[in-house]
Every structure is written in structure tokens, then in C-alpha cells.
XYZ file of C-alpha atoms in Angstrom:
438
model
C 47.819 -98.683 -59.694
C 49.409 -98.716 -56.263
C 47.127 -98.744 -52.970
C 48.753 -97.671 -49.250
C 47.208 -98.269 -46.101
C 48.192 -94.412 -44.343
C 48.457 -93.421 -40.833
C 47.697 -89.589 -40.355
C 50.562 -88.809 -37.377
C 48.504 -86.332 -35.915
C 44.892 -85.221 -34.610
C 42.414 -84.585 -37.095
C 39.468 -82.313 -36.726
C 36.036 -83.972 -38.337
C 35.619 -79.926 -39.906
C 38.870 -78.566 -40.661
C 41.516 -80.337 -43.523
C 44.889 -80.434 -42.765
C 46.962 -79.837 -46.797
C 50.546 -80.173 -45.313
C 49.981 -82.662 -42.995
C 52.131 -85.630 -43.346
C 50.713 -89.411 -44.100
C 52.857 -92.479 -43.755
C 52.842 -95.481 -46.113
C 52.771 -98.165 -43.491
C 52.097 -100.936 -46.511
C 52.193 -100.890 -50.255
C 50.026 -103.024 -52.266
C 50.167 -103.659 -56.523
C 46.772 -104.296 -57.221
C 46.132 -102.798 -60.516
C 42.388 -103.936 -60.389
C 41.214 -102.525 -57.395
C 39.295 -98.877 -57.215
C 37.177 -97.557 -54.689
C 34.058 -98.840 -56.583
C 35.450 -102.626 -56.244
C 35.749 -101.796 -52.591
C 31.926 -100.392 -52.501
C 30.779 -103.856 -54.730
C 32.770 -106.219 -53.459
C 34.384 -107.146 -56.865
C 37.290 -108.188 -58.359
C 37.024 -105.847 -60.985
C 35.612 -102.275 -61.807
C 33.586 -103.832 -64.631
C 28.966 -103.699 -64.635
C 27.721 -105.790 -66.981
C 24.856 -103.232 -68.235
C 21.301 -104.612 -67.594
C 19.725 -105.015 -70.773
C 16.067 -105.750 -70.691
C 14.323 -108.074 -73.096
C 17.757 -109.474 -74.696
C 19.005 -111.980 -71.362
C 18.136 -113.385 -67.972
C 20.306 -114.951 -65.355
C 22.577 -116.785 -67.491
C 24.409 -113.878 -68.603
C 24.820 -112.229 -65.049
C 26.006 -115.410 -63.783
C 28.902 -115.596 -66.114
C 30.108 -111.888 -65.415
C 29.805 -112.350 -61.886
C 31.285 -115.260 -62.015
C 34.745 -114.149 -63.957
C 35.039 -111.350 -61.467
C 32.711 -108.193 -62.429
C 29.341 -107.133 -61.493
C 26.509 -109.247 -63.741
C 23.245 -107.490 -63.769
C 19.562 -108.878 -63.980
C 16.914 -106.210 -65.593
C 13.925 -106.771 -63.457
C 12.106 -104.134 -64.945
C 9.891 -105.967 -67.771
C 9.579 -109.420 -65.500
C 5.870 -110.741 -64.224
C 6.587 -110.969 -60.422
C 6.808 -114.798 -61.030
C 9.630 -114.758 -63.580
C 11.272 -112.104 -61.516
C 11.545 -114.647 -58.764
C 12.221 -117.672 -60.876
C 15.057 -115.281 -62.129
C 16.546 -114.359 -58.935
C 16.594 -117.988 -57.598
C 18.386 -118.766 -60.846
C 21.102 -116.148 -60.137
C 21.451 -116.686 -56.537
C 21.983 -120.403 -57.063
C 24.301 -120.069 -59.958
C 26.935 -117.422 -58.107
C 28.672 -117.179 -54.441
C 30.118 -113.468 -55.819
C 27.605 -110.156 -55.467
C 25.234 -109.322 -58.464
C 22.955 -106.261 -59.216
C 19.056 -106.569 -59.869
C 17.710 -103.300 -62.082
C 14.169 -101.507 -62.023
C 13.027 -98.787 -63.512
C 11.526 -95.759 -61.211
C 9.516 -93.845 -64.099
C 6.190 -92.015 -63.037
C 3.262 -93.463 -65.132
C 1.913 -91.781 -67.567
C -2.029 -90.296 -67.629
C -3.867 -92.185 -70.360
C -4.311 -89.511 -73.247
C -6.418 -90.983 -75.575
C -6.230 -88.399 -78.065
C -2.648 -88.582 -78.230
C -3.148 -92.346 -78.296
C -5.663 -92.055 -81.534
C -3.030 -90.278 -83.267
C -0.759 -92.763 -82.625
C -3.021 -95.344 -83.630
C -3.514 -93.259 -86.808
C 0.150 -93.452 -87.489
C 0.318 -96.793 -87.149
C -2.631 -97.800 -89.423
C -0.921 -97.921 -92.529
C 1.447 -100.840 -91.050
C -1.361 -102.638 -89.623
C -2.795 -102.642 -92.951
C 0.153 -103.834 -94.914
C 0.290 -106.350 -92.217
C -3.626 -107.521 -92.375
C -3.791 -106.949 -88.627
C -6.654 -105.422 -86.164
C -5.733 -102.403 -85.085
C -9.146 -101.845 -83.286
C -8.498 -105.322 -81.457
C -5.214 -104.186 -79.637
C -5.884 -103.386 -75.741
C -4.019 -99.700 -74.659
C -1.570 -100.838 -72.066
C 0.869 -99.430 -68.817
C 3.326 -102.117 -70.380
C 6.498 -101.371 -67.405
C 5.743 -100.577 -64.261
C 7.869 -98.604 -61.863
C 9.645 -99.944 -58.775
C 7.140 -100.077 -55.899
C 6.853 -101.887 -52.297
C 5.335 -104.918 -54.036
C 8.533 -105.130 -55.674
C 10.260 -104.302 -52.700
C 8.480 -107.521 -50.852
C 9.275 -110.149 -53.387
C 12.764 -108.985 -53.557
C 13.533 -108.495 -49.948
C 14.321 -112.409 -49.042
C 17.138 -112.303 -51.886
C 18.811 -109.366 -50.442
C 20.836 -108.532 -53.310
C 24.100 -107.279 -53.225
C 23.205 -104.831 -55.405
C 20.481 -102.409 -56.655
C 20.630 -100.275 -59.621
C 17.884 -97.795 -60.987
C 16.882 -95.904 -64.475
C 14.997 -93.010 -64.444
C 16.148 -91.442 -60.858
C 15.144 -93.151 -57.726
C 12.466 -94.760 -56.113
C 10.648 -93.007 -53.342
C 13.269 -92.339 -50.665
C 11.332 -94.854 -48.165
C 11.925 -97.662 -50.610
C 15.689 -96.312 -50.849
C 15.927 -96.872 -46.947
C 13.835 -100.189 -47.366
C 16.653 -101.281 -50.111
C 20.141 -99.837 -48.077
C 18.783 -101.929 -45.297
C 19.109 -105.042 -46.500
C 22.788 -104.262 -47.080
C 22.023 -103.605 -50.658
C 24.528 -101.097 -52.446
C 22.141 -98.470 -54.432
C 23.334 -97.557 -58.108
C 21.236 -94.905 -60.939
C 22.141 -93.372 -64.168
C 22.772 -89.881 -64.741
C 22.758 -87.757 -67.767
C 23.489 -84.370 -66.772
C 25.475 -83.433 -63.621
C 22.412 -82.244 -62.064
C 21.131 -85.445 -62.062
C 24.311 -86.566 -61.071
C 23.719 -84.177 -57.872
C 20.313 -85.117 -57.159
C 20.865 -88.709 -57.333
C 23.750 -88.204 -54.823
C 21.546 -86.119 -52.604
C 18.757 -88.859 -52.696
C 20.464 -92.147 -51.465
C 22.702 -93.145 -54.313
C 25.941 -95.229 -53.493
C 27.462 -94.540 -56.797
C 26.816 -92.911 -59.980
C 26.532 -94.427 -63.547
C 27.271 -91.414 -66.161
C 25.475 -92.557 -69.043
C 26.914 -90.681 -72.532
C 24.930 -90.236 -75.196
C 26.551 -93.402 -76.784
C 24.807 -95.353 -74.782
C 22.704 -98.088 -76.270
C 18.673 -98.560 -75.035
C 16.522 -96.281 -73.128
C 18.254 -92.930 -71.973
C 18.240 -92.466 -68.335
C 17.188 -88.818 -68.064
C 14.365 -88.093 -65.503
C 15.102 -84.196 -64.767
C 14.643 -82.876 -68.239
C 13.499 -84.311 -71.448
C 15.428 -81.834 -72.910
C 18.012 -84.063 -75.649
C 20.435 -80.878 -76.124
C 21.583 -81.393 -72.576
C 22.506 -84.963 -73.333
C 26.057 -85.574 -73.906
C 28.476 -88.220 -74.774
C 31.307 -90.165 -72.452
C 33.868 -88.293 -72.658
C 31.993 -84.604 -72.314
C 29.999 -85.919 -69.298
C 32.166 -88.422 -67.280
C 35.069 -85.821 -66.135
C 32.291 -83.592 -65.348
C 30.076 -85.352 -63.042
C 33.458 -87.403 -61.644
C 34.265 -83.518 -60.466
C 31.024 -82.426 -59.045
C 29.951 -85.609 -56.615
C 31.991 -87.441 -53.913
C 30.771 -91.058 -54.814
C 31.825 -93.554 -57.585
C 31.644 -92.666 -61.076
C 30.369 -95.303 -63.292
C 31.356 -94.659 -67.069
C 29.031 -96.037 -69.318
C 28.236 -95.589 -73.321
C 30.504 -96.745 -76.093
C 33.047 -98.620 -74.388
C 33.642 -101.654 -76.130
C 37.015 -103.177 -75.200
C 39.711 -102.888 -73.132
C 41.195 -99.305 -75.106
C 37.615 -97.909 -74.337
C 37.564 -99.120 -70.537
C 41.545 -97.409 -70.172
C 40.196 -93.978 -71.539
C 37.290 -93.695 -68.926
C 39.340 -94.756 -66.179
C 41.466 -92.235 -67.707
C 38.947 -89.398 -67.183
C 37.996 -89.997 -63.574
C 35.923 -93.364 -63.622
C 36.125 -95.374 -61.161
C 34.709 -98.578 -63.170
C 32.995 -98.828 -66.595
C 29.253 -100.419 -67.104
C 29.072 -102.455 -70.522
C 26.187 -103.283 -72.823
C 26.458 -103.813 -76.169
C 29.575 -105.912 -76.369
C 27.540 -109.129 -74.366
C 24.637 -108.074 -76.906
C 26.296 -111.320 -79.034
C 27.179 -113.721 -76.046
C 26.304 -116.941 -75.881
C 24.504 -116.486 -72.648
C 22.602 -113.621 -73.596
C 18.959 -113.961 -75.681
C 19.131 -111.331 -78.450
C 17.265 -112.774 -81.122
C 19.166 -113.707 -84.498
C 17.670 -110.631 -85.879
C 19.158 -108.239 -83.935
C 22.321 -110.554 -83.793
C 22.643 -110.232 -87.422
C 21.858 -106.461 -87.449
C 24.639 -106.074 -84.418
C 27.193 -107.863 -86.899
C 26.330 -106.148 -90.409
C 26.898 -102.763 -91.632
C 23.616 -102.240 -90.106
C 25.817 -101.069 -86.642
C 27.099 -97.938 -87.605
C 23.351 -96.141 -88.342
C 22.301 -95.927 -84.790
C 19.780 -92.974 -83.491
C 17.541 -92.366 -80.490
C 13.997 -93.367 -81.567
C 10.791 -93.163 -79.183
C 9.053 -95.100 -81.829
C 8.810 -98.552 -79.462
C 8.652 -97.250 -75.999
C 7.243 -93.662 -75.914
C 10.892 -92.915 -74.295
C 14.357 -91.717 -76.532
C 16.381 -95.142 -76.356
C 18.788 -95.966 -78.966
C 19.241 -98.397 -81.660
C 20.017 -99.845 -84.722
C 17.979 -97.564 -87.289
C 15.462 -100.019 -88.905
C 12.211 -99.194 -91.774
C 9.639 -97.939 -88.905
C 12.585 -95.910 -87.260
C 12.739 -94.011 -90.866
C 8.904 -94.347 -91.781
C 7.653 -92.243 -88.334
C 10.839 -90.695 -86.674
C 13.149 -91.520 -85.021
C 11.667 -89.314 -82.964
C 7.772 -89.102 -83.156
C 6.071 -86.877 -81.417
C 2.934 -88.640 -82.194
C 4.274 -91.278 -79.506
C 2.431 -91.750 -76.416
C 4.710 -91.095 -73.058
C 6.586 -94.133 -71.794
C 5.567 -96.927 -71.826
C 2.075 -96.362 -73.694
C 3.180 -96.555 -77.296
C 4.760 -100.531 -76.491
C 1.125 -102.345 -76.760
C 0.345 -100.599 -80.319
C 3.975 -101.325 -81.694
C 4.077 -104.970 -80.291
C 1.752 -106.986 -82.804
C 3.423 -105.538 -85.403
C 6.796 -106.416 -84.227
C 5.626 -110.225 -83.919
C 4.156 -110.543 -86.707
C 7.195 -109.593 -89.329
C 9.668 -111.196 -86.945
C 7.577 -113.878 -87.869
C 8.558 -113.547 -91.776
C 12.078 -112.931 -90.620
C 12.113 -108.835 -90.457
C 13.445 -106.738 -87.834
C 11.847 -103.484 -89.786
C 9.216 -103.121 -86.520
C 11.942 -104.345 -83.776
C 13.750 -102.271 -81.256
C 17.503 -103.324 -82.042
C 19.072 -101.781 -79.039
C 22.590 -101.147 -79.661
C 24.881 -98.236 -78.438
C 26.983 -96.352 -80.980
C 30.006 -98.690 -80.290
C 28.983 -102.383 -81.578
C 32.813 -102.927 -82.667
C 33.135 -105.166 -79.560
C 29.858 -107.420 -80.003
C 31.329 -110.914 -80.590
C 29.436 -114.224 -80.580
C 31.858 -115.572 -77.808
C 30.973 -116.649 -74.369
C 29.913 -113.981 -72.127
C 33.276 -114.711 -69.586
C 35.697 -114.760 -72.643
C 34.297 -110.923 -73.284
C 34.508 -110.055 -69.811
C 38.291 -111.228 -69.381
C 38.591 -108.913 -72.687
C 37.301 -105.659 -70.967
C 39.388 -106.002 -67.995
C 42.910 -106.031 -69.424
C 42.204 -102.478 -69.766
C 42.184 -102.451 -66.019
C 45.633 -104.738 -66.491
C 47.108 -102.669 -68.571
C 46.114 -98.644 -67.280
C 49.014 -98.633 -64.756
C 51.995 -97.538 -66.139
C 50.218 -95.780 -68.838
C 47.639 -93.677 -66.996
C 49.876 -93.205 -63.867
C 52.661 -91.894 -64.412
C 55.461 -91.971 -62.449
C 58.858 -90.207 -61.862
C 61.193 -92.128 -59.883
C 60.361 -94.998 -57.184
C 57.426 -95.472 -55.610
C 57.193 -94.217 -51.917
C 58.438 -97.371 -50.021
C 57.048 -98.837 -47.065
C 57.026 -97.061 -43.868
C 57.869 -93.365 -45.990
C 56.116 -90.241 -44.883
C 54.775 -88.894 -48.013
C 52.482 -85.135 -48.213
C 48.644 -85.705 -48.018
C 48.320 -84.270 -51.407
C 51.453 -86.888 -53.269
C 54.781 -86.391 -52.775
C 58.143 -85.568 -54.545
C 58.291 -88.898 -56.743
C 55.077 -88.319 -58.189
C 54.265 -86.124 -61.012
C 52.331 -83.219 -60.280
C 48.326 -83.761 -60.977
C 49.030 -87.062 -58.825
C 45.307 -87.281 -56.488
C 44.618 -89.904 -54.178
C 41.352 -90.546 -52.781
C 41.451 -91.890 -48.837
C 38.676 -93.621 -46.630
C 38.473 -93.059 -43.096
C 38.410 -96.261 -41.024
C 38.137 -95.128 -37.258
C 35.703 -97.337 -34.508
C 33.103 -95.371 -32.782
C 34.614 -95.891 -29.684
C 38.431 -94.791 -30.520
C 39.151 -91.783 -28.828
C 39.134 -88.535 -31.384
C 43.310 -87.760 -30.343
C 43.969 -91.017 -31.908
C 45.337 -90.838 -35.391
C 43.130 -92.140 -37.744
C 43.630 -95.016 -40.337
C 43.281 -94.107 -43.391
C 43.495 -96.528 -47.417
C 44.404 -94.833 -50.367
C 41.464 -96.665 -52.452
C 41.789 -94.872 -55.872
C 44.627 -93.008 -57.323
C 45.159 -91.241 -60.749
């Protein structure tokens, strides 16, 4: 991957583009880690470790940040004094920027017929099991985002932010962007893509279908609009003028090539830390990651209320996946959660949510920085066989056309960024960095 700082010889209007205009490489630098979402994060590397609630804390974002990529701490299921015992973790343990993630759902109405169906469902279990089903409270489980949250995260001003479901409220948006914060969401269609875009988002995560845990959809429900990596990430990389985030089934460093292949500018991982030593993922699901188990995977709404995948398990068969006796998100978690205690207890995941994504070839019990060096030869190795070139390079101080140039195979893009003070007059040239290129 090659990167120019570019001088535009001439005037250019703020409206009008200029195709045939002229650019000249004034410097030339070999950096095949660097994209224009390493620029936005501040990053060595392209490379989100995925947020994976319930299954790690700060330990695991730590050691991700710390080898160079983004480490991520799911905020989402945390009491507001574990979220801030968390964050003072992370902050202490890493000098290099780290994302915080929160999820932005609307809360449900109580229906409490739909919840006595559901409790109807889940009777026969209960049974089996010699628990009270008449003694387990109806709970919101997760709440959304909100300007509580907002408060106790404000002194950490984290690097970065990251959202499922959509967005918060666009004042909390502002509130976040003005601590600095860089905003990230997940997008399953490209008009969610759009609308994230529209509302405040820095960059885009394109979740595929792949994707292990909860799907990220908040504009339609509807699963035949879902689709997987490779249909959705060239798609959405075309329709919005931010970072593209790849995410679902990428599991080493062939995986994170192909999306940056397709118009990524980084990857977001999961699954493959599911097994690192830093991360919390009980030995049931650890075992079920490394068995056989791994390649049955479906979306289920059997734990949460919400379509999330995972590792297909007894209760996953016995009422779905998909139920639609289910309370909405969260409201079916407090019914399913005694039951998942108490045969954990006699060693069964059969009432556990195994989260996994379709890929689980890369899950390895090896230290969460080991795994992360992994992933990002594919960044090491992508340049000379994603790029291809014909001839030299353009050397130093070359004009070259805005579009590529005559020692570059055709298809060649490269995306700039304007750097121009407020104050420089608008007949100066402006300074321009080649920050991606494919």
C-alpha cells in the first residue's frame, strides 16, 4: 500500500471537481498498515476487536490496544459501578485509544400476554428443572444509552464510541463528538448504512450475516434483507463517504485480505478472541467453540427477544431458533436466565447463549495479542497482492492524473483528504494525502 502527500498545482473550487487536473507526489511513503480508518482511530492497524458482551472486560481490550488495534469494552450489560470500575481498568492499563460500546435499542412496552405465552413455553423446562417459574420477576434486563450514561462516561473521554442498534438521540451524539470521541454503529442494510451516516456516524461497521451475537438491524426486522460480508461490504463501501468497517466471519489474516479486498477500510473481529486468555467465555462455550459443535450456528431470539447468533444448543432446537413466542428485546432474558444457571450448574450449555459467528476456525486458546499479530499480517501481506501494479511506482516529486496515472493499472482509486487552515487564502493550492488506495 503506498501513501503520497499531493499538492493540487492549481485553484480549486469547494463545488466544482477538477478530473484532469494534475497532482504531484511531493513524498512517498510504504506503509502497508495504514488506511484512512487508522488515520480516523489513531491506530496502528485497521483491526476492532468486536465488543462482545457477557464473555470479557478490560483485560481483553487492553491487550488489542495494546499490540496496535482498536480493543473494545461492551458497556452495554454493566451496573453503572462496574462500568466505571471497567473504564478505570482500561484507561490505566493502555496509553493507545480504545472504544467503549452501548446499545441504543428503544424499550420495549411490557406485553404481558405475550409474556404468559412465553412463560408457557418455558414451563416444561422449569419443570424438568424443579424451578419456580411463578417466582421469576419480568425484567427491562439492557438498557439503552442515555445521558446518565453519558455523565459517568464523560470524565474518561474515550477515544472511541461505538453503537448497536442505530444511534443514540442526536443530542447525545453531539454530547459524545465533543469530547473528541470518534462515533462508530453497525449497519445491516445500506440504508442503514445511509442513515447512520446522515445521523453523526464517523465510520461504518457492515455487519454480514456471519456475524456472531446480536444482529445490529434497527430499520427493519425484516431477516431477508440481511446479508452476508461479502454481498453487503462492497455495497455499503459504494454508497457512503466514511470508513467501512467489515465485520462477520473473518477469522484470520486470508479473511481480513478479502475484505480489504472489497472496499474495507479495516475489519472488526469477534469470535477468534472468543478463546483468549484474556477474554471470560466460560469453559462451556469454550468447549462448544472448539468441538464440532462450531459449524451448526443459527440466529435464535430464544435468550434475548432479539435474532443474535450462536452455537445451536437443546433449547435453540426445543422452541426455535426463532420463537415468535419471545418477548421483544430484552424481555425474554429474566425468564431464560434461571434456567441457564441452573444446568450450567450440572455442566450443560443446553439453556446458554453460545455466541459464535459462522467462522470459529480462528478461535484459539492463545493470548489475546498473539491472535491479534495473526489478523494483521493480512494487512502485511495485501500489498502486492491486492494492488497491483504495472511498472514503478510514481517517484517523488512526479505529477501523476487525479484519477492514477500511466503506471497503474486501470481500476487504480485513491481516496484524498483535504488539509487547508481556515485562514489560507482560497487561490492557494491545497494539500492534499492520499490516505487509502486500492
Amino acid at each position: 500500500m503506498i501513501f503520497y502527500d499531493l499538492v493540487f498545482g492549481f485553484t480549486l473550487s469547494r463545488s466544482k471537481a477538477y478530473p484532469s487536473a494534475l497532482v504531484t507526489c511531493v513524498r512517498r511513503t510504504d506503509n502497508p498498515r495504514m488506511t484512512i480508518l487508522t488515520e480516523l482511530l489513531n491506530t496502528e492497524f485497521p483491526l476492532i476487536q468486536a465488543p462482545m458482551a457477557g464473555v470479557q472486560g478490560a483485560a481483553l481490550a487492553i491487550a488489542v490496544s495494546n499490540t496496535g488495534g482498536l480493543g473494545s469494552l461492551p458497556g452495554a450489560m454493566l451496573t453503572p459501578e462496574a462500568l466505571q470500575r471497567e473504564l478505570t481498568t482500561l484507561r490505566a492499563g493502555t496509553q493507545r485509544p480504545w472504544n467503549v460500546n452501548f446499545f441504543c435499542h428503544t424499550p420495549p412496552e411490557p406485553d404481558t400476554a405475550r409474556e404468559a405465552t412465553w412463560r408457557a413455553a418455558l414451563a416444561p423446562f422449569y419443570a424438568e428443572a424443579g424451578l419456580d417459574l411463578a417466582a421469576v420477576p419480568a425484567g427491562a434486563g439492557r438498557v439503552p444509552f442515555s445521558a446518565a450514561t453519558a455523565d459517568l462516561l464523560e470524565p474518561f473521554r474515550p477515544p472511541v464510541v461505538s453503537f448497536h442498534f442505530g444511534l443514540p438521540t442526536s443530542d447525545l451524539v453531539a454530547r459524545v463528538k465533543s469530547w473528541g470521541s470518534v462515533v462508530l454503529s453497525s449497519a445491516t442494510t445500506v440504508d442503514e448504512a445511509r442513515w447512520l451516516v446522515a445521523h453523526g456516524a464517523d465510520a461504518v461497521i457492515a455487519q454480514g450475516l456471519e456475524a456472531g451475537g446480536h444482529r445490529g438491524h434497527f430499520l427493519s426486522h425484516d431477516l431477508s434483507q440481511q446479508m452476508g460480508s461479502f454481498a453487503l461490504l462492497p455495497q455499503i463501501a459504494a454508497a457512503v463517504n466514511v470508513p467501512v468497517i467489515a465485520a462477520g466471519g473473518i477469522a484470520d489474516a486470508a479473511g481480513v485480505a478479502a475484505a480489504m479486498a472489497l472496499g474495507a477500510a479495516g475489519v472488526q473481529v469477534g469470535t477468534a478472541y472468543l478463546c483468549s486468555a484474556e477474554a471470560t467465555t466460560s469453559a462451556l462455550h469454550r468447549a462448544a467453540l472448539q468441538s464440532d459443535a462450531a459449524r451448526h450456528t443459527a440466529l435464535t431470539n430464544v435468550f434475548t427477544g432479539r435474532p443474535a447468533r450462536g452455537i445451536v444448543n437443546r433449547v435453540m432446537r426445543e422452541l426455535g431458533p426463532l420463537s415468535p413466542a419471545a418477548p421483544a428485546f430484552p424481555l425474554a432474558t429474566a425468564a431464560m436466565a434461571p434456567l441457564r444457571a441452573h444446568f450450567e450448574a450440572l455442566g450443560s450449555g443446553d439453556f446458554s447463549p453460545l455466541w459464535s459467528g459462522q467462522n470459529a476456525s480462528g478461535c484459539r486458546s492463545l493470548p489475546a495479542a498473539e491472535i491479534t499479530r495473526q489478523l494483521i499480517q493480512g494487512f502485511e501481506s495485501m500489498a502486492p497482492t491486492l494492488h497491483r501494479l504495472r511498472g514503478s511506482l510514481p517517484p517523488e516529486g512526479a505529477a501523476i492524473p487525479a484519477g492514477g496515472g500511466p503506471a497503474l493499472e486501470s481500476g487504480f482509486v485513491v481516496i484524498f483528504r483535504a488539509k487547508r487552515a481556515r485562514s489560507t487564502p482560497n487561490t492557494a493550492p491545497w494539500r492534499l494525502r492520499c490516505v487509502n488506495w486500492h
